[in-house]
């Protein structure tokens, strides 16, 4: 907001404010996975980019292969789109919903959203089963089943039916695709009742050793690149 205020507050007259300068969109490519959220950060849907041509300010997100219908969104509402560029840099876009159906969601007036909060680590959307334990459960005999919504090299988003408090320390065990299981000690730094009886937690990993950080970063990179190669190999877009 401070950026916008500084842009619109320079002129002393009451003429229309100059248009906000547009930053070039990141290197988007058809088939890439994009997450769509509310401006407050609530996830709305995950889709893949389709029919995009360089320089356009309209985006179309179609349902991912193997998934069911998309949830209908309110036309005219403002949303934030999050993705990972081909150079593995996370980006955020802002746009307006132009059309929403069960198979696709079209956005207009898409431009780069400047993020002031500290979110340098990209998040890989996964949505797979995971397990949490209390640190005192050394033998891991009392697992708490949960869902790993997304993961980055510094933390994760976890969905669970169990209620936990901020600052609570837990242990998270995850297995990404065919890679070896990984075990993280972490702290809950954010709590959101995502749906009645379902909670989403921001889970901050404890400081990882250099070897652990390297392994996790390499795993996330390989998964992202592997997914992208699969998309590129489809010449006609059919699955």
Short mmCIF file of C-alpha atoms in Angstrom, two decimals:
data_model
loop_
_atom_site.label_atom_id
_atom_site.label_comp_id
_atom_site.label_asym_id
_atom_site.label_seq_id
_atom_site.Cartn_x
_atom_site.Cartn_y
_atom_site.Cartn_z
CA UNK A 1 0.00 0.00 0.00
CA UNK A 2 2.92 2.36 0.73
CA UNK A 3 4.13 1.87 -2.84
CA UNK A 4 0.76 2.86 -4.26
CA UNK A 5 0.47 5.81 -1.90
CA UNK A 6 3.84 7.14 -2.98
CA UNK A 7 2.87 6.80 -6.63
CA UNK A 8 -0.45 8.63 -6.28
CA UNK A 9 0.63 11.22 -3.74
CA UNK A 10 3.25 13.13 -5.71
CA UNK A 11 1.05 15.47 -7.69
CA UNK A 12 -0.33 18.61 -6.10
CA UNK A 13 -3.26 18.99 -8.52
CA UNK A 14 -6.48 17.01 -8.61
CA UNK A 15 -6.13 15.61 -12.09
CA UNK A 16 -6.43 11.88 -12.57
CA UNK A 17 -3.51 10.05 -11.06
CA UNK A 18 -1.02 8.61 -13.52
CA UNK A 19 -1.47 4.96 -14.28
CA UNK A 20 0.50 2.57 -12.12
CA UNK A 21 3.58 1.46 -14.07
CA UNK A 22 3.33 -2.18 -15.01
CA UNK A 23 6.22 -4.49 -14.34
CA UNK A 24 6.71 -7.16 -17.03
CA UNK A 25 5.05 -10.45 -16.20
CA UNK A 26 7.37 -13.35 -15.32
CA UNK A 27 8.30 -16.03 -17.84
CA UNK A 28 4.94 -17.79 -17.97
CA UNK A 29 4.46 -20.93 -20.04
CA UNK A 30 1.41 -23.01 -20.91
CA UNK A 31 1.03 -26.05 -18.69
CA UNK A 32 2.60 -24.52 -15.58
CA UNK A 33 0.76 -25.00 -12.30
CA UNK A 34 -0.63 -21.86 -10.65
CA UNK A 35 -2.32 -21.40 -7.27
CA UNK A 36 -5.13 -18.87 -6.96
CA UNK A 37 -5.81 -17.27 -3.58
CA UNK A 38 -7.81 -14.46 -2.04
CA UNK A 39 -5.84 -11.28 -1.21
CA UNK A 40 -5.88 -12.56 2.41
CA UNK A 41 -4.11 -15.77 1.40
CA UNK A 42 -6.97 -18.28 1.39
CA UNK A 43 -6.52 -20.85 -1.36
CA UNK A 44 -9.28 -20.89 -3.98
CA UNK A 45 -8.05 -23.35 -6.58
CA UNK A 46 -5.03 -24.81 -8.31
CA UNK A 47 -4.96 -25.00 -12.10
CA UNK A 48 -2.66 -25.03 -15.09
CA UNK A 49 -2.07 -22.14 -17.47
CA UNK A 50 -3.60 -22.63 -20.93
CA UNK A 51 -3.79 -20.59 -24.12
CA UNK A 52 -1.35 -17.95 -22.93
CA UNK A 53 0.63 -15.81 -25.36
CA UNK A 54 3.53 -13.57 -24.40
CA UNK A 55 2.51 -10.04 -23.44
CA UNK A 56 -1.10 -10.83 -22.62
CA UNK A 57 -2.70 -9.53 -19.41
CA UNK A 58 -5.37 -12.23 -19.45
CA UNK A 59 -4.76 -15.69 -17.96
CA UNK A 60 -6.83 -18.86 -18.18
CA UNK A 61 -6.44 -21.53 -15.51
CA UNK A 62 -7.78 -24.95 -16.43
CA UNK A 63 -8.26 -27.90 -14.11
CA UNK A 64 -5.24 -30.12 -13.60
CA UNK A 65 -5.11 -33.53 -15.28
CA UNK A 66 -6.71 -36.17 -13.10
CA UNK A 67 -8.72 -33.69 -11.02
CA UNK A 68 -12.43 -33.02 -10.87
CA UNK A 69 -14.24 -29.74 -11.49
CA UNK A 70 -13.06 -26.36 -10.26
CA UNK A 71 -15.02 -24.42 -7.67
CA UNK A 72 -16.99 -21.55 -9.21
CA UNK A 73 -15.55 -18.13 -8.31
CA UNK A 74 -17.28 -14.76 -8.10
CA UNK A 75 -16.89 -12.74 -11.29
CA UNK A 76 -15.33 -9.34 -10.64
CA UNK A 77 -13.51 -10.34 -7.47
CA UNK A 78 -9.80 -9.65 -7.05
CA UNK A 79 -7.48 -12.63 -6.64
CA UNK A 80 -3.79 -13.34 -6.26
CA UNK A 81 -2.03 -15.92 -8.42
CA UNK A 82 1.12 -17.60 -7.16
CA UNK A 83 3.55 -19.66 -9.21
CA UNK A 84 7.14 -20.67 -9.88
CA UNK A 85 8.96 -19.37 -12.95
CA UNK A 86 11.23 -21.50 -15.13
CA UNK A 87 14.17 -19.99 -13.22
CA UNK A 88 12.68 -21.37 -9.96
CA UNK A 89 11.74 -17.92 -8.63
CA UNK A 90 8.40 -17.53 -6.88
CA UNK A 91 6.12 -14.79 -8.23
CA UNK A 92 2.77 -13.26 -7.30
CA UNK A 93 0.25 -11.73 -9.70
CA UNK A 94 -2.96 -9.81 -9.09
CA UNK A 95 -5.98 -9.99 -11.37
CA UNK A 96 -9.76 -9.85 -11.65
CA UNK A 97 -11.97 -12.85 -12.34
CA UNK A 98 -13.57 -12.40 -15.76
CA UNK A 99 -15.24 -15.79 -16.15
CA UNK A 100 -15.50 -18.88 -13.95
CA UNK A 101 -16.75 -22.34 -14.92
CA UNK A 102 -16.27 -25.87 -13.67
CA UNK A 103 -13.43 -26.43 -16.13
CA UNK A 104 -11.65 -23.07 -16.35
CA UNK A 105 -11.21 -19.70 -14.66
CA UNK A 106 -10.32 -16.63 -16.74
CA UNK A 107 -8.60 -13.58 -15.27
CA UNK A 108 -8.20 -10.09 -16.75
CA UNK A 109 -6.03 -7.06 -15.92
CA UNK A 110 -3.27 -9.32 -14.59
CA UNK A 111 -0.17 -7.58 -13.30
CA UNK A 112 2.72 -8.27 -10.97
CA UNK A 113 1.89 -8.01 -7.28
CA UNK A 114 4.68 -6.58 -5.16
CA UNK A 115 5.10 -8.65 -2.00
CA UNK A 116 6.58 -6.82 0.96
CA UNK A 117 6.43 -9.77 3.35
CA UNK A 118 9.37 -12.16 3.55
CA UNK A 119 8.48 -15.02 1.20
CA UNK A 120 11.66 -15.72 -0.72
CA UNK A 121 11.32 -19.50 -0.60
CA UNK A 122 8.97 -20.96 -3.18
CA UNK A 123 6.25 -23.32 -1.98
CA UNK A 124 5.57 -26.57 -3.79
CA UNK A 125 1.87 -27.45 -3.82
CA UNK A 126 1.53 -31.13 -2.97
CA UNK A 127 -1.64 -32.04 -1.03
CA UNK A 128 -0.42 -35.43 0.17
CA UNK A 129 -0.84 -37.38 3.45
CA UNK A 130 1.68 -36.65 6.18
CA UNK A 131 2.11 -37.42 9.88
CA UNK A 132 2.76 -35.26 12.93
CA UNK A 133 4.10 -36.35 16.29
CA UNK A 134 4.87 -34.72 19.60
CA UNK A 135 8.62 -34.46 20.22
CA UNK A 136 8.22 -36.54 23.39
CA UNK A 137 6.95 -39.46 21.26
CA UNK A 138 10.45 -40.67 20.42
CA UNK A 139 9.25 -44.03 19.09
CA UNK A 140 6.56 -42.31 16.97
CA UNK A 141 3.85 -44.57 18.37
CA UNK A 142 1.03 -41.99 18.39
CA UNK A 143 0.81 -40.53 14.88
CA UNK A 144 -1.52 -37.68 13.99
CA UNK A 145 -2.63 -38.01 10.37
CA UNK A 146 -2.69 -34.73 8.45
CA UNK A 147 -2.33 -33.32 4.94
CA UNK A 148 0.78 -31.59 3.67
CA UNK A 149 -0.75 -28.73 1.64
CA UNK A 150 2.55 -27.24 0.48
CA UNK A 151 6.20 -27.22 1.48
CA UNK A 152 9.23 -24.98 1.03
CA UNK A 153 12.82 -25.10 2.22
CA UNK A 154 11.84 -23.19 5.37
CA UNK A 155 8.45 -24.59 6.35
CA UNK A 156 5.12 -26.06 5.32
CA UNK A 157 1.37 -25.59 5.38
CA UNK A 158 -0.43 -28.43 7.14
CA UNK A 159 -4.13 -29.25 7.28
CA UNK A 160 -5.44 -31.25 10.23
CA UNK A 161 -8.58 -32.02 12.18
CA UNK A 162 -6.57 -31.74 15.40
CA UNK A 163 -6.39 -28.38 17.13
CA UNK A 164 -2.97 -27.00 18.03
CA UNK A 165 -1.87 -23.66 19.42
CA UNK A 166 0.62 -21.15 18.08
CA UNK A 167 4.18 -21.69 19.35
CA UNK A 168 3.51 -25.42 19.77
CA UNK A 169 6.48 -27.57 18.76
CA UNK A 170 5.80 -30.74 16.75
CA UNK A 171 7.59 -33.18 14.50
CA UNK A 172 6.46 -33.61 10.88
CA UNK A 173 7.18 -36.70 8.78
CA UNK A 174 6.60 -36.50 5.00
CA UNK A 175 7.37 -38.58 1.92
CA UNK A 176 7.52 -36.77 -1.40
CA UNK A 177 6.96 -39.08 -4.37
CA UNK A 178 9.68 -41.76 -4.55
CA UNK A 179 12.15 -39.85 -2.38
CA UNK A 180 13.19 -41.05 1.06
CA UNK A 181 10.94 -39.97 3.97
CA UNK A 182 11.96 -36.74 5.68
CA UNK A 183 11.48 -35.75 9.28
CA UNK A 184 11.30 -32.11 10.45
CA UNK A 185 11.14 -30.54 13.88
CA UNK A 186 9.16 -27.32 13.72
CA UNK A 187 6.95 -24.74 15.37
CA UNK A 188 3.38 -23.70 14.58
CA UNK A 189 3.48 -19.99 13.79
CA UNK A 190 0.01 -19.50 12.31
CA UNK A 191 -3.42 -21.10 12.90
CA UNK A 192 -6.44 -20.78 10.60
CA UNK A 193 -9.77 -22.63 10.81
CA UNK A 194 -9.92 -23.36 7.09
CA UNK A 195 -13.29 -25.13 7.28
CA UNK A 196 -15.47 -26.10 10.27
CA UNK A 197 -13.45 -28.68 12.14
CA UNK A 198 -10.44 -28.37 9.82
CA UNK A 199 -7.38 -26.30 10.66
CA UNK A 200 -4.48 -25.08 8.58
CA UNK A 201 -1.14 -24.43 10.22
CA UNK A 202 1.90 -22.48 9.17
CA UNK A 203 4.71 -24.78 10.26
CA UNK A 204 8.20 -23.24 10.53
CA UNK A 205 11.06 -25.72 10.38
CA UNK A 206 13.74 -25.54 13.03
CA UNK A 207 17.10 -24.42 11.63
CA UNK A 208 18.11 -27.16 9.21
CA UNK A 209 21.65 -28.43 8.89
CA UNK A 210 23.33 -27.53 5.65
CA UNK A 211 23.13 -31.12 4.41
CA UNK A 212 19.40 -31.30 5.25
CA UNK A 213 18.68 -27.99 3.53
CA UNK A 214 20.58 -29.09 0.43
CA UNK A 215 18.70 -32.39 0.28
CA UNK A 216 15.29 -30.72 0.70
CA UNK A 217 16.03 -27.98 -1.84
CA UNK A 218 17.28 -30.51 -4.38
CA UNK A 219 14.19 -32.69 -3.86
CA UNK A 220 11.78 -29.79 -4.35
CA UNK A 221 13.67 -28.65 -7.43
CA UNK A 222 13.67 -32.12 -8.98
CA UNK A 223 9.94 -32.54 -8.41
CA UNK A 224 9.19 -29.14 -9.94
CA UNK A 225 11.41 -29.71 -12.98
CA UNK A 226 10.10 -33.24 -13.43
CA UNK A 227 6.50 -31.97 -13.46
CA UNK A 228 7.40 -29.27 -15.98
CA UNK A 229 9.10 -31.78 -18.29
CA UNK A 230 5.95 -33.89 -18.25
CA UNK A 231 3.88 -30.88 -19.32
CA UNK A 232 6.31 -29.95 -22.10
CA UNK A 233 6.27 -33.47 -23.54
CA UNK A 234 2.54 -33.19 -24.30
CA UNK A 235 2.49 -31.66 -27.83
CA UNK A 236 -1.25 -31.09 -28.10
CA UNK A 237 -2.22 -30.44 -24.49
CA UNK A 238 -4.32 -33.61 -24.15
CA UNK A 239 -3.94 -35.98 -21.21
#
